[in-house]
Each structure stands twice: as C-alpha cells, then as structure tokens.
Coordinates of C-alpha atoms and ligand atoms in Angstrom, one line a residue:
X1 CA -74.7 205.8 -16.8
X2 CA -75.5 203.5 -14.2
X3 CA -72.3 201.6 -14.7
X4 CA -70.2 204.6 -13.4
X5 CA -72.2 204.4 -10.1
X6 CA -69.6 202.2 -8.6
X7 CA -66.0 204.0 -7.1
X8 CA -63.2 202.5 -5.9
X9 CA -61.4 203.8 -3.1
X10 CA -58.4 205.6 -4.9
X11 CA -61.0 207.2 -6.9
X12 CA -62.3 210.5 -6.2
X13 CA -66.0 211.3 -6.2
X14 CA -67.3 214.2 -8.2
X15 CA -69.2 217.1 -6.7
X16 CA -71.0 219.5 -9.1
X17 CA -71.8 222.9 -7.3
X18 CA -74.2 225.4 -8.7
X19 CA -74.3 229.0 -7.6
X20 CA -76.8 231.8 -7.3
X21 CA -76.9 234.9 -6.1
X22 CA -74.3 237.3 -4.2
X23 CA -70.1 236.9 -4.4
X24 CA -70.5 236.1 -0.9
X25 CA -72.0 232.8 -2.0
X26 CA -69.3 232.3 -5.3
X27 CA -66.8 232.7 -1.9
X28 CA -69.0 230.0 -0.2
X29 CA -69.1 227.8 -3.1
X30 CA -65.1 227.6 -3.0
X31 CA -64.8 227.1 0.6
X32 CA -67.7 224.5 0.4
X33 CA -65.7 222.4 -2.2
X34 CA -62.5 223.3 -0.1
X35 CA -64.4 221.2 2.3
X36 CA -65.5 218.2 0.3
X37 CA -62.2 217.9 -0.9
X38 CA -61.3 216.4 2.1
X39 CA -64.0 214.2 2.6
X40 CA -62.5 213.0 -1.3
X41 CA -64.8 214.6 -3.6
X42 CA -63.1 216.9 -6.4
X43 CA -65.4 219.0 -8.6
X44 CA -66.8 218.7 -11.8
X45 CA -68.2 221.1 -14.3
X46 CA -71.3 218.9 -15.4
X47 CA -73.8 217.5 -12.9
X48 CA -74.1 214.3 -15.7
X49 CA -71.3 212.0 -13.9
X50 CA -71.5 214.2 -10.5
X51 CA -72.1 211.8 -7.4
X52 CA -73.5 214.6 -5.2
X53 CA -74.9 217.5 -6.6
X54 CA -75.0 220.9 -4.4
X55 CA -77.3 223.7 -4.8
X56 CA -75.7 227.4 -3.0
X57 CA -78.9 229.3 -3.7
X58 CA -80.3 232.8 -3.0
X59 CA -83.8 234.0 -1.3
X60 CA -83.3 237.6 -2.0
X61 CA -86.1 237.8 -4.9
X62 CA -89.2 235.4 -5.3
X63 CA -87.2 234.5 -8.7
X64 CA -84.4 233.5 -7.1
X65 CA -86.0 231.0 -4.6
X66 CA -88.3 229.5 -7.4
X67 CA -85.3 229.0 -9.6
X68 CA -84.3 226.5 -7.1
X69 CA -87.4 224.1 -7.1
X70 CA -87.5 223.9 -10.8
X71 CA -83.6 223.0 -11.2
X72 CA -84.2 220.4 -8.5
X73 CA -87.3 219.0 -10.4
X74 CA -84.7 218.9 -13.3
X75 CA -82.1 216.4 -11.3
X76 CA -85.3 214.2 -10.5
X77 CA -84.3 211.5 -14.0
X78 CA -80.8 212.0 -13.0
X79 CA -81.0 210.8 -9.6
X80 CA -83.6 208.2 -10.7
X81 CA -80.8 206.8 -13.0
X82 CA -78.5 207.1 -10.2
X83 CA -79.7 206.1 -6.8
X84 CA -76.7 206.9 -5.2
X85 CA -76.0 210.3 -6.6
X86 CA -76.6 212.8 -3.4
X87 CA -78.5 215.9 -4.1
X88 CA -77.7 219.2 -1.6
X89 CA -79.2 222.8 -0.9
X90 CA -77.1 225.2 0.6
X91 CA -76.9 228.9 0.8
X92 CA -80.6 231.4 1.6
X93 CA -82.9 229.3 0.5
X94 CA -82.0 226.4 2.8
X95 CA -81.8 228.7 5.7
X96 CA -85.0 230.5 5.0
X97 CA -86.9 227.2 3.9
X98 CA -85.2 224.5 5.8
X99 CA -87.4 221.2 6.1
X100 CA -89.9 222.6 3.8
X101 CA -87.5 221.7 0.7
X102 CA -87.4 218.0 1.6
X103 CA -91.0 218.1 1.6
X104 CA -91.5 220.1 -1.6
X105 CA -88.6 217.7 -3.0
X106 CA -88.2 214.6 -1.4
X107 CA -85.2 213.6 -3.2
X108 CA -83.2 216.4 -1.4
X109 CA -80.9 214.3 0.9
X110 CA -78.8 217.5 2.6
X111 CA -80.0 221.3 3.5
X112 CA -77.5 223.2 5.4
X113 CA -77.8 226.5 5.9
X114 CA -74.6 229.6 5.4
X115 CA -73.0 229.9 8.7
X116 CA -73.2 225.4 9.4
X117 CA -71.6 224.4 5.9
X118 CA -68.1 223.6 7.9
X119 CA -70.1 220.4 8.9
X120 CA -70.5 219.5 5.4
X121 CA -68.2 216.6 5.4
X122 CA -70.3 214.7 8.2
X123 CA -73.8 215.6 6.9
X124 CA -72.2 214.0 3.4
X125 CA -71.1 210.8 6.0
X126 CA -75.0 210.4 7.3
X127 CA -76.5 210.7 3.7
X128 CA -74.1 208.4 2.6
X129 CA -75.6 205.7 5.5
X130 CA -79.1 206.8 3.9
X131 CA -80.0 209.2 6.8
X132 CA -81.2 212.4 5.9
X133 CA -79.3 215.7 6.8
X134 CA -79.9 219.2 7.8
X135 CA -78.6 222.0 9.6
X136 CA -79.5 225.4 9.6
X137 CA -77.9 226.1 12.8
X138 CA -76.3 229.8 13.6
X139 CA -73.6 227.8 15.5
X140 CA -71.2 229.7 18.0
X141 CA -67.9 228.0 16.6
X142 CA -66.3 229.8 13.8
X143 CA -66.9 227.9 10.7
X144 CA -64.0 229.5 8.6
X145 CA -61.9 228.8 11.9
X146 CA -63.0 224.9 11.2
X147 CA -62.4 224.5 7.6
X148 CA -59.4 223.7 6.4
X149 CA -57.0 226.0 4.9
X150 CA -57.0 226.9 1.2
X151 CA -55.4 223.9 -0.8
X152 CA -52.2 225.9 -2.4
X153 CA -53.4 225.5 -5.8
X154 CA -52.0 228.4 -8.0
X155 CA -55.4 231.0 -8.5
X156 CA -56.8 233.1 -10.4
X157 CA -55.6 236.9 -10.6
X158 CA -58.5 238.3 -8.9
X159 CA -60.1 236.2 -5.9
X160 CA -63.0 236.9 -2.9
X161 CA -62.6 237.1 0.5
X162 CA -65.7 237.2 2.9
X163 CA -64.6 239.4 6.2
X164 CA -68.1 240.3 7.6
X165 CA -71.3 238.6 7.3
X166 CA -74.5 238.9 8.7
X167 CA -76.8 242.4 8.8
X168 CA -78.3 243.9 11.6
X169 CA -80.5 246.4 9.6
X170 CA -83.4 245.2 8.5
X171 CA -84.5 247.1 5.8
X172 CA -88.1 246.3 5.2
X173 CA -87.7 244.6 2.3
X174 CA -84.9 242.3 2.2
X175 CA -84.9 238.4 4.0
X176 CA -80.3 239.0 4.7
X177 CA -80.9 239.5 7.9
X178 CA -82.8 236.6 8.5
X179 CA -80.9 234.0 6.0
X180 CA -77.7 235.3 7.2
X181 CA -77.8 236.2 11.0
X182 CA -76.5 239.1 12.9
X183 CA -73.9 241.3 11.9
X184 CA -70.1 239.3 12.5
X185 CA -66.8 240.6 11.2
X186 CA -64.0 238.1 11.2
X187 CA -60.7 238.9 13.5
X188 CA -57.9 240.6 11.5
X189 CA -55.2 237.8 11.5
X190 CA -56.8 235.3 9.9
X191 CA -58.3 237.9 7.2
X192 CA -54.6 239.1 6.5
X193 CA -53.8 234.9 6.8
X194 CA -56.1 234.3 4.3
X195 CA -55.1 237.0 2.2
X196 CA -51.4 236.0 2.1
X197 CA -52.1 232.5 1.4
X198 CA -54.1 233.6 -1.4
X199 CA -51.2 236.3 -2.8
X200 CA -48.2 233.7 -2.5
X201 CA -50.9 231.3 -4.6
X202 CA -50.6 234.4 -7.8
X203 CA -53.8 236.3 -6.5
X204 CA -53.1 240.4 -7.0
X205 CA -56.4 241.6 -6.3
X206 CA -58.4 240.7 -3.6
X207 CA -62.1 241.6 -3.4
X208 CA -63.2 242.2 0.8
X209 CA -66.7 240.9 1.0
X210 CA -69.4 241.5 3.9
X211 CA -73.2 242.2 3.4
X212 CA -72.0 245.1 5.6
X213 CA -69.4 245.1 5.2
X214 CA -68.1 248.8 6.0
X215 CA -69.4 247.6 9.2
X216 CA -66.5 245.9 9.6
X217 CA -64.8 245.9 13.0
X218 CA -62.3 242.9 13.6
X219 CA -60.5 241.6 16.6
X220 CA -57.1 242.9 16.7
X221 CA -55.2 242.8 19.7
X222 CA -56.6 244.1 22.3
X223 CA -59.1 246.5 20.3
X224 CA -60.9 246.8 17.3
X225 CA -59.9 247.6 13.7
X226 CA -62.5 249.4 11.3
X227 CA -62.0 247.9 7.6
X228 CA -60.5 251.2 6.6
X229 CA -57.7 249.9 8.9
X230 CA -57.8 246.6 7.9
X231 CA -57.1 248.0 4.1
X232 CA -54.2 249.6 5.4
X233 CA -53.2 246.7 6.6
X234 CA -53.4 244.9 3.6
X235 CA -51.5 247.3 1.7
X236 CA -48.8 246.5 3.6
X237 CA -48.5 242.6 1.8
X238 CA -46.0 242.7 -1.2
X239 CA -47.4 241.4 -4.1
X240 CA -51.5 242.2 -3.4
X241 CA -51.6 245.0 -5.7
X242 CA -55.4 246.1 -5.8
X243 CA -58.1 246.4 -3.0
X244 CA -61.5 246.6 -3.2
X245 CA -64.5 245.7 -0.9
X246 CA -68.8 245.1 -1.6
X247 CA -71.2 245.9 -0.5
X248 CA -71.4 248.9 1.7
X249 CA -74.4 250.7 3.5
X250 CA -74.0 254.7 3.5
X251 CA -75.0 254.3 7.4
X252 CA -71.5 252.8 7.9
X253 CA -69.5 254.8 5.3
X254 CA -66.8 255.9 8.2
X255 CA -64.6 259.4 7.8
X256 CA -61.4 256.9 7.9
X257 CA -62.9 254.7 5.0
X258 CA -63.5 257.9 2.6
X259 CA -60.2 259.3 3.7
X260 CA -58.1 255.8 2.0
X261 CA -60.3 256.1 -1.1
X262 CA -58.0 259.7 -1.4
X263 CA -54.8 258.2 0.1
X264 CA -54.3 254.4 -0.2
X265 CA -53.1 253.6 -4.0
X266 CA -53.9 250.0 -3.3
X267 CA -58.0 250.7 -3.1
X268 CA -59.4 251.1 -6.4
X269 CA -61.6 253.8 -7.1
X270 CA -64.9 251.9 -7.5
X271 CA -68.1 252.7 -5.0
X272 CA -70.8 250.0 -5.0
X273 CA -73.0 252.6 -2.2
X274 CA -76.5 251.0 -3.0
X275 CA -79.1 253.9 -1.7
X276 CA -82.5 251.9 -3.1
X277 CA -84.8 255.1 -3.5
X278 CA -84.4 258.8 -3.8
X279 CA -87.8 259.6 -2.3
X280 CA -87.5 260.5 1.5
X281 CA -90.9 259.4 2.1
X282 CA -90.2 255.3 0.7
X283 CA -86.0 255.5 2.3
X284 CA -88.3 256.0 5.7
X285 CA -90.9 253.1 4.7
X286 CA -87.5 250.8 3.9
X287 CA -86.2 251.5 7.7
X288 CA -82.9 252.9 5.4
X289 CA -82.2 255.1 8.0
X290 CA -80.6 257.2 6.1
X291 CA -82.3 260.2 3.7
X292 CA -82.1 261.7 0.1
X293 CA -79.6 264.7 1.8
X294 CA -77.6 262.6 3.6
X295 CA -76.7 260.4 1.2
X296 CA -76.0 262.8 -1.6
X297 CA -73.6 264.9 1.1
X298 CA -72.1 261.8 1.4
X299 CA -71.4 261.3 -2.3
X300 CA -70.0 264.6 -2.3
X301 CA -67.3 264.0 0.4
X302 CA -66.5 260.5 -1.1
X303 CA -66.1 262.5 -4.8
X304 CA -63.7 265.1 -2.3
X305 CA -61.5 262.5 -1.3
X306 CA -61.4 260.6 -5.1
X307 CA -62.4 262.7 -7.8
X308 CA -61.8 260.2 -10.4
X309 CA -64.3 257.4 -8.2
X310 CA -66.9 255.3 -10.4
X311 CA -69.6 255.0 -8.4
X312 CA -72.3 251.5 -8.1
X313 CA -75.4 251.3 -6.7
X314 CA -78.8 249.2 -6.0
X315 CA -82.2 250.4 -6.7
X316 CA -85.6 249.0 -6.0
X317 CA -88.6 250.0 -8.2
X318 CA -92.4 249.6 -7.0
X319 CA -92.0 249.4 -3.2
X320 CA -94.9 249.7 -1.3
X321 CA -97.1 252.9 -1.7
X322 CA -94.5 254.3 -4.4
X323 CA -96.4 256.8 -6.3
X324 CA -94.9 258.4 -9.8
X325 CA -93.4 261.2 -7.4
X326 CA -92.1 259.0 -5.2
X327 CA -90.5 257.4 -8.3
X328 CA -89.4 260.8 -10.2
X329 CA -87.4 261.4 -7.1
X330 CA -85.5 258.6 -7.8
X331 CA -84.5 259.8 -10.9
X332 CA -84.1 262.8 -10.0
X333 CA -81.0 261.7 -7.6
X334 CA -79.9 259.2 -10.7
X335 CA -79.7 262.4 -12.5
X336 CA -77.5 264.0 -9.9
X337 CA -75.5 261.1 -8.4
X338 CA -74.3 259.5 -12.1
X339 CA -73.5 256.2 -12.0
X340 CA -71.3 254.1 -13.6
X341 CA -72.4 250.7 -12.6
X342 CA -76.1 249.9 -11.2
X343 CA -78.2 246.6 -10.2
X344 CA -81.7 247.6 -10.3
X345 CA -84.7 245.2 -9.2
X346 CA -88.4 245.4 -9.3
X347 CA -89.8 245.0 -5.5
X348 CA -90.5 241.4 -4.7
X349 CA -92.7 240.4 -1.8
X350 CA -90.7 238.4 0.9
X351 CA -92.4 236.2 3.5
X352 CA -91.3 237.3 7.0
X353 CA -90.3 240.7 5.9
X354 CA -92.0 244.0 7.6
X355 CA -92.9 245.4 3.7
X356 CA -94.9 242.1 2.8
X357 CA -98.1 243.3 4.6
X358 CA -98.2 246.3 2.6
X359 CA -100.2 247.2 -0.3
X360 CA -98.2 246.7 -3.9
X361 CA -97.9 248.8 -6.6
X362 CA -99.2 247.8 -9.7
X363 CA -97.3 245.1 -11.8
X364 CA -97.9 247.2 -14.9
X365 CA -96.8 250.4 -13.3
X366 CA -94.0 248.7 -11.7
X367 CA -92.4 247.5 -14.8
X368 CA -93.1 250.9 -17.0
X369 CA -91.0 252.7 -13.7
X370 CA -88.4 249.6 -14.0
X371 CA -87.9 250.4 -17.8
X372 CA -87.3 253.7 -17.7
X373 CA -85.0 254.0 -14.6
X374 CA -82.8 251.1 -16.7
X375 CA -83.0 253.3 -19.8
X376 CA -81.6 256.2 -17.5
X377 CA -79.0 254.1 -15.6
X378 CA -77.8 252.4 -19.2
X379 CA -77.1 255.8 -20.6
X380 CA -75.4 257.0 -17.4
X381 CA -73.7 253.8 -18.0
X382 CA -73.1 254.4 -21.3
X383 CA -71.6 258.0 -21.2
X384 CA -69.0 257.5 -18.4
X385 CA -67.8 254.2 -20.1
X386 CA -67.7 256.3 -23.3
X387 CA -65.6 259.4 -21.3
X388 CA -63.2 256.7 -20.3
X389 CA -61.6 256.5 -24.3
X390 CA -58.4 258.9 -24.4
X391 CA -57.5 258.1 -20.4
X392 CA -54.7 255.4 -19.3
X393 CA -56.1 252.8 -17.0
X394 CA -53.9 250.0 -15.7
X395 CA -55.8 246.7 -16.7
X396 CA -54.7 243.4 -14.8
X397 CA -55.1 240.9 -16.9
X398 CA -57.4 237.9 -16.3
X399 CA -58.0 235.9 -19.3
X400 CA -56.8 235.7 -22.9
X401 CA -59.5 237.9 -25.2
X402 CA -61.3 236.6 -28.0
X403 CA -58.9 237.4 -30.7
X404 CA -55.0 235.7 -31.4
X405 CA -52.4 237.6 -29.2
X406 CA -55.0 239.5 -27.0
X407 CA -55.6 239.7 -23.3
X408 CA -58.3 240.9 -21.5
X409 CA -58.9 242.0 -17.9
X410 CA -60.3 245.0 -15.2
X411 CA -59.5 248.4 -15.1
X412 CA -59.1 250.1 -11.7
X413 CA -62.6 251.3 -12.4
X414 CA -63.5 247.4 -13.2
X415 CA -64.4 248.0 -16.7
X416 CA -63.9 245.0 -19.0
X417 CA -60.9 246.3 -21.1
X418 CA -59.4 244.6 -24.0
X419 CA -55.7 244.6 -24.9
X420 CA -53.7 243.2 -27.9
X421 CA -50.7 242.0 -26.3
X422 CA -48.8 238.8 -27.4
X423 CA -46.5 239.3 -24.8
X424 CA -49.7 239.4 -22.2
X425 CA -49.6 236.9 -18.9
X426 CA -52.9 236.3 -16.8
X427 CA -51.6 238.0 -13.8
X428 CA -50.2 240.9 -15.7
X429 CA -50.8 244.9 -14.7
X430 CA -50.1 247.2 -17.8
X431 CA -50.6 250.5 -18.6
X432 CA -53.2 250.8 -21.2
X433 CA -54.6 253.8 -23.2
X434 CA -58.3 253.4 -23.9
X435 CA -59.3 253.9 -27.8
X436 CA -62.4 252.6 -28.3
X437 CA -66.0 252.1 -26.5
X438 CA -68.4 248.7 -26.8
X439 CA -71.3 247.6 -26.1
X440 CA -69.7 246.4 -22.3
X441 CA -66.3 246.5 -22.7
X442 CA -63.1 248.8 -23.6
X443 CA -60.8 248.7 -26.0
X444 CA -57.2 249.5 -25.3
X445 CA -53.7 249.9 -26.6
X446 CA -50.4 249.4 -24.7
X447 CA -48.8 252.4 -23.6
Ligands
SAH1 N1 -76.3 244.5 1.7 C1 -76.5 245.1 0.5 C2 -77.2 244.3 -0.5 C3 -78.3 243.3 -0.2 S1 -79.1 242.4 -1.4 C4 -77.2 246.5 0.8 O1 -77.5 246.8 1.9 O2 -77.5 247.2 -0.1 C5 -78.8 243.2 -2.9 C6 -79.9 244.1 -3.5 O3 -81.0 243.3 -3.7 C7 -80.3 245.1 -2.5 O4 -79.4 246.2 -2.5 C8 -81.7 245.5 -3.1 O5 -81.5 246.5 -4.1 C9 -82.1 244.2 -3.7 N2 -83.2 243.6 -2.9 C10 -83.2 243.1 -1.7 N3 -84.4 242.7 -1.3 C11 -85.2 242.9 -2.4 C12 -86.6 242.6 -2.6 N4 -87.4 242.1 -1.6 N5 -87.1 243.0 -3.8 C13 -86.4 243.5 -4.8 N6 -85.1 243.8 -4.6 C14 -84.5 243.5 -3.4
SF4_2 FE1 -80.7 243.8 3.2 FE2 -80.7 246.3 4.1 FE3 -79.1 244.6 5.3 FE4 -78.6 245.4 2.8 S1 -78.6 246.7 4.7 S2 -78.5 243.3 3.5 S3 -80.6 245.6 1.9 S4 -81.4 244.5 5.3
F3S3 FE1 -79.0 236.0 -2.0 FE2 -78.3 235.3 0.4 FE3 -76.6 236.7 -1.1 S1 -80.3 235.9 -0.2 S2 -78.0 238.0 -2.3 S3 -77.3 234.7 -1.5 S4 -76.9 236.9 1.1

C-alpha cells in the first residue's frame, strides 16, 4: 500500500465519504465532494486507496454518535500504513462534539461542522502542511452561495435539494436544533437555479429538503414565498416531473401547502407528518406544541384535499415518564391515522437536551412498547402496500431490477415497484398496473 502514497500532480487524489443519518446529510455529502473536487480530489467507493477519508455523521441517537468512534478506531491500521492519508468528521457529531473528537481520536486531522463545510478546501490546504483543522462555526456567509456550482455531470433520476435548514423548536428530546442552528430557508432563485441545473442534467424528481422545512419562507423579491409557493414555482420548469419535500412539522403544515397536495399534479401524494406520541400528556413533556386533536384534524383536512395521500410519520417510544397509557394512546392514534410508511425509535438520552434530566423508562419496558408499536405500524404497512395491487401507479424508473429486461423505480406513493420492461430507460415514467405484493416492494405490469 505504501507505494501508492505518492501522487503526481496530474493525478487526482481520492476522497472516500461515509454517510450517516438524515437526506439532508446524503445532500451534504454531494455538495461536500462537489467541493473537494476542486481542491482535485475525486471520490472513491473504498476507503483502501482513499488519501482523505471523510466521516458526515449524525448525533440524533446515542447509536449514531458511537458508530462514529468505533469506525474511526477502524481507520487507525489504515492511516498507520498511510501517514499521509487525512482522516475528516463532518456533519452532527462534529458540531455537537467538536475538539472532543481529536481528543478521543487523535488521528482525526479535520472536524467541520454543517453550516462551515464550504471551507473544506482550505481546512484540507492546513492538514495537508500538518496543522490541524476545525470549524464548527455558524458563519453569516451563505455557504451554498460559496460553493461552486453543480459540476454538469448527467444525474440520477431522482436527486435532493436542501431549501431550509436549521430548527427553532426544540423539542425536548432531539440535539437539531443545536447541531444545526436556527431556522434558515434559502432565497427562491437560487433554489429554482439549482433545480434547473439539476433537470437539464436528466433529474425528474426533485426531493425539497429542510429539517423544517414547511417552514419554509424564501427571499423573493421584495417579500416572502411560503414553500407551497415555491412548489408552484417549480412546477412551472419543463422537464421536473415530480415534487416532493421532508420533513415537515404539523405546527407549520400551512392552508396553502394542504391546498397543492389537492391541486398541483407535480407534488406527489406522500406525507412524512412525524407527530412522535399520541398521548397529550408526553406531546406537552416534548414541547410539540401541538396535541393529539390537533394533529388528527389536521390529517383529516390533508386527506380532504388528497384522498388518495400515503401518509409517513416518526415515533418515539419510552420518553420520559411514559406509562402503558401514555403508550396505548399512541396506538390508539396509529390505529386511527394508518400509515403507510413510519421510522420509529426507542428514546435515547441526549446531552444538552431539556428531556435528559428526566427519569427513564425502563429499558425492558421500553423495548416490549417498541415491538409492539413496529408490529402495528408493519401491518399498517403491510395492508396499504397490499391495497395498492389492482391500481395504476406511474413508476419512474431508477435502476434496472434484478431480473433480464426488468426495471425498477418509485411510485408516486414511493413504493419500490418492479416492472418487466425491455424497452425500460432509467429516467423513464410509465404507467404501470400493480399485480402482486412483496415483502417491500410491488410488482407491476405495463399498462
Ligand atoms: N425535523 C424532523 C425530524 C428530526 S430527527 C421532525 O421534526 O420530526 C428524526 C426523528 O428522530 C424524529 O422525528 C424523532 O422521531 C427521532 N428522534 C429525535 N431525537 C431522538 C431521541 N433523542 N431519541 C429517539 N429518537 C429521536
Ligand atoms: Fe428535532 Fe423537534 Fe426540530 Fe424536529 S421539530 S428537528 S424533532 S427539535
Ligand atoms: Fe442526524 Fe444531524 Fe440529520 S443529527 S438526523 S444528521 S440533522
């Protein structure tokens, strides 16, 4: 190995990026590489003959942020076989940890934190003079505004585009607000910029992300433009043929937003409306602002406007002071709600956060409650995937499927759907007639 240490000049070095966590960081991770690319590193599937190796990570869970100290202790022979090979950690954890990483890992030679990683390139420069580098900075420039534009590679069907990041709700639990700053929506120009650069490159579907990001309210001319009016304005490009945007708080869930899920054909009708609980009492211990009612009323007008709407959400199991009552009310508005999609977590105590003082539930308890709400959100799961056999769906194709001559892709309700179609391009929309239900994915014939 050592022998591949040195590079000549025309060569290009090899960054290896690993990501964890949200889409907003999958987003990050392209614009991060997008970045290195023009300090001459291209990326490489395999951290083996990488010469810097970057780390996007995720704080949300305790998990998530221990995951990242034992894959570092893993690059610890590679890097003492390679002296020069550069070691990074970007994303949650290396806002929320900072300095502490280096000193839990010495061989870290870079942290830079989500909103700073536009001054990757220089912090790369200062490792590369043996200086160690860090920035966890919530800097005032715009750091999309200085990265370069999108290299005009031809893309993937399907792609992410961040529009809003940051939280100002502080739910009791979660470390986003901290790891990510304040709420900031990015102006409506450069979104719809972005968005046709991305089109012209083959992209039909584009993906709005925001850890709000129905909180969206971008600069345009001399006002302000909610993202339901930002969709409308994205329906407007040729080409961009399906809309959809994650994650959403109900708080924010604006009569103009519900109103395009009836009217705007480009917005596909797919909900991710996390609500966390269904017990008043633990919403109000969350700082959710937002109760049981209100969110199923909400629901109900959302279903008004799109009948046909698959609906996501996020729940959290074992919060503080949950008792089995607490818990049967969660499953109570499962049972109610139905869901087609669903992320559901055990509670995990966060340092910093308002919840982490409080008494926890039982581990044992916790995971008994986790179980069975999983066993009701799989069959929930399981019965609206199964209703979908006998409807047409349109299914853009993203890859070819496992078998000779077939394709496979998302319906508008972003169920994996598989299509035998020799005649199939990536890129493709068809209209597909669903026969047959797996274990996660559809089966369908052209129409
Ligand atoms: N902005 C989104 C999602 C934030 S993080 C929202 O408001 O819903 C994604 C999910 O992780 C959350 O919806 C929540 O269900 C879960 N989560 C966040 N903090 C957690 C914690 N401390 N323990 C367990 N799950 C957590
Ligand atoms: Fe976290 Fe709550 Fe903000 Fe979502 S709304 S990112 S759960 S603080
Ligand atoms: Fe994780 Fe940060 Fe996303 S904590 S979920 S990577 S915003």
């Amino acid at each position: 190995m050592a022998e591949n240490t040195t590079t000549t000049t025309t060569e290009k070095k090899k960054l290896f990026i690993k990501t964890y966590g949200c889409q907003m960081n999958v987003y990050d991770s392209e614009r991060m590489a997008e970045a290195m690319g023009g300090a001459g590193y291209e990326t490489t599937d395999s951290p083996d003959d990488a010469d810097m190796i970057l780390l996007n990570t995720c704080h949300i869970r305790e998990k998530a942020a221990e995951k990242v100290y034992s894959e570092l202790g893993r690059f610890k022979g590679l890097k003492a076989e390679k002296p020069d090979l550069k070691i990074g950690v970007a994303g949650c954890v290396a806002q929320a940890e900072g300095e502490e990483i280096m000193r839990r890992q010495p061989m870290v030679d870079l942290v830079v934190g989500p909103q700073a990683y536009h001054r990757l390139p220089e912090m790369e420069a200062k490792t590369q003079e043996g200086v160690k580098a860090l920035d966890t900075d919530f800097p005032e420039e715009d750091k999309f505004e200085k990265l370069k534009r999108r290299p005009k590679a031809k893309r993937a069907p399907t792609a992410f585009l961040t529009v809003q990041e940051g939280c100002d709700k502080f739910c009791a639990f979660c470390v986003v607000p901290y790891t990510r700053g304040a709420e900031v929506s990015r102006p409506v120009d450069r979104v719809l910029t972005e968005a046709r650069d991305l089109v012209e490159r083959g992209v039909r579907e584009i993906t709005l992300l925001g850890q709000n990001v129905n909180a969206y309210h971008g600069v345009h001319g001399g006002g302000d433009m909610t993202l339901a009016g930002l969709i409308w304005e994205l329906d407007k490009i040729d080409g961009l043929e399906r809309i959809r945007f994650t994650t959403s708080h109900p708080n924010d869930m604006m009569d103009d937003l519900i109103e395009a899920h009836g009217t705007c054909d480009k917005l596909m009708p797919y909900l991710h409306l996390p609500v966390q609980s269904g017990s008043n009492k633990i919403l109000k211990r969350m700082n959710r602002s937002h109760d049981r009612d209100s969110y199923i009323k909400l629901i109900e007008r959302i279903r008004t406007a799109r009948p046909d709407l698959l609906l996501s959400g996020d729940f959290i199991v074992g919060f503080p002071e949950e008792t089995e009552e607490d818990f049967q009310d969660t499953m109570d508005l499962i049972k109610e709600v139905r869901y087609g999609q669903a992320y559901s977590f055990k509670y995990s105590t966060r340092p910093g956060t308002p919840a982490a003082e409080r008494p926890l539930v039982d581990p044992a308890e916790a995971n008994d409650r986790l179980q069975r709400l999983q066993a009701l959100l799989g069959q929930q799961q399981k019965d609206i995937q199964d209703s979908m056999v006998g409807k047409e769906v349109n299914v853009l194709y993203e890859k070819p499927g496992r078998l000779e001559g077939q394709m496979v892709g998302k319906s508008d309700y972003l169920h994996a759907v598989y299509v035998a179609d020799p005649a199939g391009k990536i890129g493709d929309i068809k209209r597909v007639r669903i026969v047959e239900s797996a274990a996660n994915s559809l089966g369908g014939v052209l129409i």
